[in-house]
Amino acid sequence: MTFETLYRAFERFTAALAALAAFMILAMSAWITYDVLTRYFFDMASPWAFDLSEYALVWITFLAAPWVLMRDRHVRIEILIEVLPPAVQRSLGILVSLVAIAVCAILTWRTGIAAVEYYERGVMMPRIWRIPRVWPYSAVPIGCALLTVVFAFRLGLYLRSADPEALLRTRASADQQAPAADAEKDAG
Amino acid sequence: MGPEWVQDLAFFFGLLLLMMLSGMPVAFGFLTLNIVGLYFFLGGAGSLSLLATSSFSSIGQFALIPIPLFILMGDLLMRTGLANKTVEAVDHWVGRVPGRLSLSSVGGGTLFGALSGASMASVAVLGSTLVPEMTKRGYKPAMSVSSILAGGGLAVLIPPSALGVLLGALAKVSIAELLIAGILPGILLAVMYFGYFALRATLQPELAPPYDAPPTSLGQKLYALLTVAPLLSLIVVVTGFIFLGIATPSESAAMGVMATLALAACYGRLTWQAVRSSLMASVTTTAMMLLVIVGSTGFSQLLAATGATSALVSTVSELDLAPIIMVLIMQLIVLLLGCFIDTISIMLVSIPVFMPIVQALGLDPIWFSILILVQLELAGITPPFGVLLFVMKGVQQHLRISEIYRAALPIVIIQIVLVALLMLFPEIVTLLPSLTKP
């Protein structure tokens, strides 16, 4: 197994999770609309719709964040590193990746402990719609664990490539140009 | 060495600056600072459980739902080609006036411009599609580039604005009120832009030569209006529901998405490709923005827990400056930050520090938020360092940066006039929100 094969496989995996998150956004619009309409026209309350939306938002964020990081689309400031020579960019990138791995690992550890506690003590969400707190909460440790892995891959990218910033730039700009292209295609 | 809180604050911001300049994604820079800060300032690994709790509660909020949904709605409108239809219709109605294409592009920017909440992407997209079209018609950068940069400023003010929702969430003000409050300043700004472009094109016709567009008959105009009426009503309904208090911004956004899908289907434009790309665009920006909220919430907590916030607030109140001077200073800080960092990062760094000060001074937080929103956009287009100027340069390589600077200057001046007007007549901001209150 080479680094590239592993990288591609993991990217596909995170893309699938992001697609799941994207579907949740669509589903969320549907159930919120359903809730509003039934409340106005049939006087039916669906308290779960509100809670479910809040939990979905957490899941969406943490399911999609790893893929977004794979595509280097988390906002970052490139103004300084752009003027540095590639060799320095590379060393800086390695250092930053190492710090980020540590940060995400610590987060996984602390949020993981919290999740296990919620599970063992059987903590429920203090809402009308009572569900175990661990269900919505486990999105956080799972997401953090995945982010740790992505930063490890990023470290690998910085270690192996001579000009990693240029590589990341092409990956990020690949999907940024998309909207205009689509619009033109569809309008034509 | 100043008092302890000054050192703490200097340490926090120094570390943050270091993180940001090193090219670490901003959200993770904040998280690093949070972990270091909690560990060393609040004592041990146990204090990290604060972060474990807030990383869930800070984003599991119904009020944040418009972020993914507004972006999805805007993207769907753009990718299904419905937004183009709107610009065409605006174009028909603008008719044979001087600087027609610039006016259309400002109008288009008003209607759908930076729905994505990321003015950078919006400038990149509009800059790469509309500018060549205008150049082909003989428009000079003073008209073409200007109008794109102008459109971005409008889009953050006029709802639905995802950036407005993000600011509201960070500043902890009512998101519905903030969205409503942006309407009048947005319209005022649009009117000033229209006036400017029409005047400039009349005085210097060589900048925007009139081209032989086939004259549009009244029938064609009515037909154009008819084809986009459902689209326009969509925007009016989404905003109107919030305004009349029929639905929360989150509920309006959800219905807006459903209505957009239905409309696109009626126009025969609903493709699987468009839906999929829009969903992925929405999920990308959402994950980015919400992760940044996780980091920033931790940062506010840290500032509050170490006592830096309250010390700063009491020091500022002891300065005994007129509130208006403080507001000017805070706006200047935003403008300066804008030289180096992007819109979202500026909000994250400044809002947790500014809002307690605003509250201590007894200012209207909604009014202040709108000022900051205008200032954020202004920061992006102010030469020499505004980020949007470089984005424009990126998509229009053949333009010299000095040409882009010159094109941005009038837009900067108009926005400064707007800020001055909003400060002199706060009613422009506060009128509409006050109407929604019983």
CSV table of C-alpha atoms in Angstrom, one decimal, chain B residues 138-296:
chain,number,residue,atom,x,y,z
B,138,GLY,CA,-15.8,48.0,-24.5
B,139,TYR,CA,-16.4,48.7,-20.8
B,140,LYS,CA,-13.3,49.9,-19.0
B,141,PRO,CA,-12.3,48.5,-15.6
B,142,ALA,CA,-13.6,51.7,-13.9
B,143,MET,CA,-17.1,50.4,-14.8
B,144,SER,CA,-16.7,46.6,-15.0
B,145,VAL,CA,-14.4,45.8,-12.0
B,146,SER,CA,-16.1,48.5,-9.9
B,147,SER,CA,-19.5,47.1,-10.4
B,148,ILE,CA,-18.5,43.6,-9.3
B,149,LEU,CA,-16.7,44.9,-6.2
B,150,ALA,CA,-19.8,47.0,-5.5
B,151,GLY,CA,-22.1,44.0,-5.8
B,152,GLY,CA,-20.3,42.1,-3.0
B,153,GLY,CA,-20.9,44.9,-0.5
B,154,LEU,CA,-24.6,44.8,-1.3
B,155,ALA,CA,-25.0,41.1,-0.9
B,156,VAL,CA,-23.8,41.0,2.7
B,157,LEU,CA,-26.4,43.6,3.7
B,158,ILE,CA,-29.5,42.5,1.9
B,159,PRO,CA,-31.0,39.3,3.2
B,160,PRO,CA,-30.6,36.4,2.8
B,161,SER,CA,-27.1,37.0,3.9
B,162,ALA,CA,-25.2,34.0,5.4
B,163,LEU,CA,-22.5,36.3,6.6
B,164,GLY,CA,-25.1,38.3,8.5
B,165,VAL,CA,-26.3,35.2,10.2
B,166,LEU,CA,-22.7,34.3,11.2
B,167,LEU,CA,-22.2,37.8,12.6
B,168,GLY,CA,-25.4,37.7,14.5
B,169,ALA,CA,-24.5,34.3,16.0
B,170,LEU,CA,-21.0,35.6,17.1
B,171,ALA,CA,-22.4,38.9,18.4
B,172,LYS,CA,-25.3,37.0,20.1
B,173,VAL,CA,-27.9,39.4,18.8
B,174,SER,CA,-31.3,38.5,17.3
B,175,ILE,CA,-30.6,37.1,13.8
B,176,ALA,CA,-34.0,38.0,12.5
B,177,GLU,CA,-33.5,41.6,13.6
B,178,LEU,CA,-30.1,41.8,12.1
B,179,LEU,CA,-31.3,40.5,8.8
B,180,ILE,CA,-34.2,43.0,8.7
B,181,ALA,CA,-31.9,45.8,9.8
B,182,GLY,CA,-29.7,45.3,6.8
B,183,ILE,CA,-32.5,46.0,4.3
B,184,LEU,CA,-32.7,49.8,4.3
B,185,PRO,CA,-28.9,50.4,4.4
B,186,GLY,CA,-28.6,47.8,1.6
B,187,ILE,CA,-31.2,49.7,-0.5
B,188,LEU,CA,-29.6,53.0,0.2
B,189,LEU,CA,-26.2,51.6,-0.9
B,190,ALA,CA,-27.7,50.2,-4.1
B,191,VAL,CA,-29.3,53.6,-4.9
B,192,MET,CA,-25.9,55.3,-4.4
B,193,TYR,CA,-24.2,52.8,-6.6
B,194,PHE,CA,-26.8,53.1,-9.4
B,195,GLY,CA,-26.5,56.9,-9.2
B,196,TYR,CA,-22.7,56.8,-9.3
B,197,PHE,CA,-22.5,54.4,-12.3
B,198,ALA,CA,-25.2,56.2,-14.3
B,199,LEU,CA,-23.5,59.6,-13.7
B,200,ARG,CA,-20.0,58.3,-14.5
B,201,ALA,CA,-21.2,56.7,-17.7
B,202,THR,CA,-23.0,59.9,-18.7
B,203,LEU,CA,-20.0,62.1,-18.0
B,204,GLN,CA,-17.4,59.8,-19.5
B,205,PRO,CA,-19.2,57.8,-22.2
B,206,GLU,CA,-15.9,56.3,-23.4
B,207,LEU,CA,-15.7,54.2,-20.2
B,208,ALA,CA,-18.9,52.4,-21.0
B,209,PRO,CA,-19.8,52.8,-24.7
B,210,PRO,CA,-23.5,52.3,-25.4
B,211,TYR,CA,-23.9,49.2,-27.5
B,212,ASP,CA,-26.6,48.3,-30.0
B,213,ALA,CA,-28.8,46.2,-27.9
B,214,PRO,CA,-32.1,45.6,-29.7
B,215,PRO,CA,-34.6,47.9,-28.2
B,216,THR,CA,-36.9,46.2,-25.7
B,217,SER,CA,-40.6,46.7,-26.2
B,218,LEU,CA,-43.0,47.0,-23.4
B,219,GLY,CA,-44.3,43.6,-24.1
B,220,GLN,CA,-40.8,42.1,-23.8
B,221,LYS,CA,-40.3,43.9,-20.6
B,222,LEU,CA,-43.6,42.6,-19.2
B,223,TYR,CA,-42.7,39.1,-20.4
B,224,ALA,CA,-39.3,39.3,-18.7
B,225,LEU,CA,-41.0,40.4,-15.5
B,226,LEU,CA,-43.5,37.6,-15.8
B,227,THR,CA,-40.8,35.0,-16.1
B,228,VAL,CA,-38.9,36.1,-13.1
B,229,ALA,CA,-41.9,37.1,-10.9
B,230,PRO,CA,-41.9,33.8,-9.1
B,231,LEU,CA,-38.2,34.2,-8.4
B,232,LEU,CA,-38.5,37.7,-7.1
B,233,SER,CA,-41.4,36.7,-5.0
B,234,LEU,CA,-39.2,33.9,-3.5
B,235,ILE,CA,-36.8,36.5,-2.2
B,236,VAL,CA,-39.6,38.8,-1.0
B,237,VAL,CA,-41.4,35.8,0.7
B,238,VAL,CA,-38.3,34.6,2.5
B,239,THR,CA,-37.5,38.1,3.8
B,240,GLY,CA,-41.2,39.0,4.3
B,241,PHE,CA,-41.9,35.9,6.5
B,242,ILE,CA,-39.0,37.0,8.8
B,243,PHE,CA,-40.1,40.6,8.8
B,244,LEU,CA,-43.8,39.8,9.6
B,245,GLY,CA,-42.7,37.4,12.3
B,246,ILE,CA,-44.5,34.5,10.5
B,247,ALA,CA,-41.4,32.4,10.6
B,248,THR,CA,-38.0,32.5,12.1
B,249,PRO,CA,-35.1,33.0,9.8
B,250,SER,CA,-34.3,29.3,10.0
B,251,GLU,CA,-37.8,28.3,9.0
B,252,SER,CA,-37.9,30.9,6.2
B,253,ALA,CA,-34.6,29.5,4.9
B,254,ALA,CA,-36.0,25.9,4.9
B,255,MET,CA,-39.1,27.0,3.0
B,256,GLY,CA,-36.9,29.0,0.7
B,257,VAL,CA,-34.9,26.0,-0.2
B,258,MET,CA,-38.0,23.9,-0.9
B,259,ALA,CA,-39.6,26.7,-2.9
B,260,THR,CA,-36.4,27.1,-4.9
B,261,LEU,CA,-36.3,23.4,-5.8
B,262,ALA,CA,-40.0,23.6,-6.8
B,263,LEU,CA,-39.4,26.7,-8.9
B,264,ALA,CA,-36.3,25.2,-10.6
B,265,ALA,CA,-38.4,22.1,-11.4
B,266,CYS,CA,-41.2,24.3,-12.9
B,267,TYR,CA,-38.7,26.1,-15.1
B,268,GLY,CA,-37.4,22.7,-16.2
B,269,ARG,CA,-34.0,23.6,-14.8
B,270,LEU,CA,-33.7,21.1,-12.0
B,271,THR,CA,-30.8,18.8,-12.7
B,272,TRP,CA,-29.3,16.2,-10.5
B,273,GLN,CA,-25.9,17.8,-11.2
B,274,ALA,CA,-27.0,21.3,-10.0
B,275,VAL,CA,-28.6,19.9,-6.8
B,276,ARG,CA,-25.5,17.8,-6.0
B,277,SER,CA,-23.0,20.6,-6.6
B,278,SER,CA,-25.1,23.1,-4.6
B,279,LEU,CA,-25.4,20.7,-1.7
B,280,MET,CA,-21.6,20.1,-1.7
B,281,ALA,CA,-20.9,23.8,-1.9
B,282,SER,CA,-23.3,24.4,1.0
B,283,VAL,CA,-21.8,21.6,3.1
B,284,THR,CA,-18.3,22.9,2.5
B,285,THR,CA,-19.0,26.5,3.6
B,286,THR,CA,-21.1,25.3,6.5
B,287,ALA,CA,-18.5,23.0,7.9
B,288,MET,CA,-15.9,25.7,7.5
B,289,MET,CA,-18.0,28.4,9.2
B,290,LEU,CA,-19.4,26.3,12.0
B,291,LEU,CA,-16.0,24.9,12.9
B,292,VAL,CA,-14.8,28.4,13.1
B,293,ILE,CA,-17.7,29.2,15.5
B,294,VAL,CA,-16.6,26.3,17.7
B,295,GLY,CA,-13.1,27.9,17.9
B,296,SER,CA,-14.3,31.4,18.4
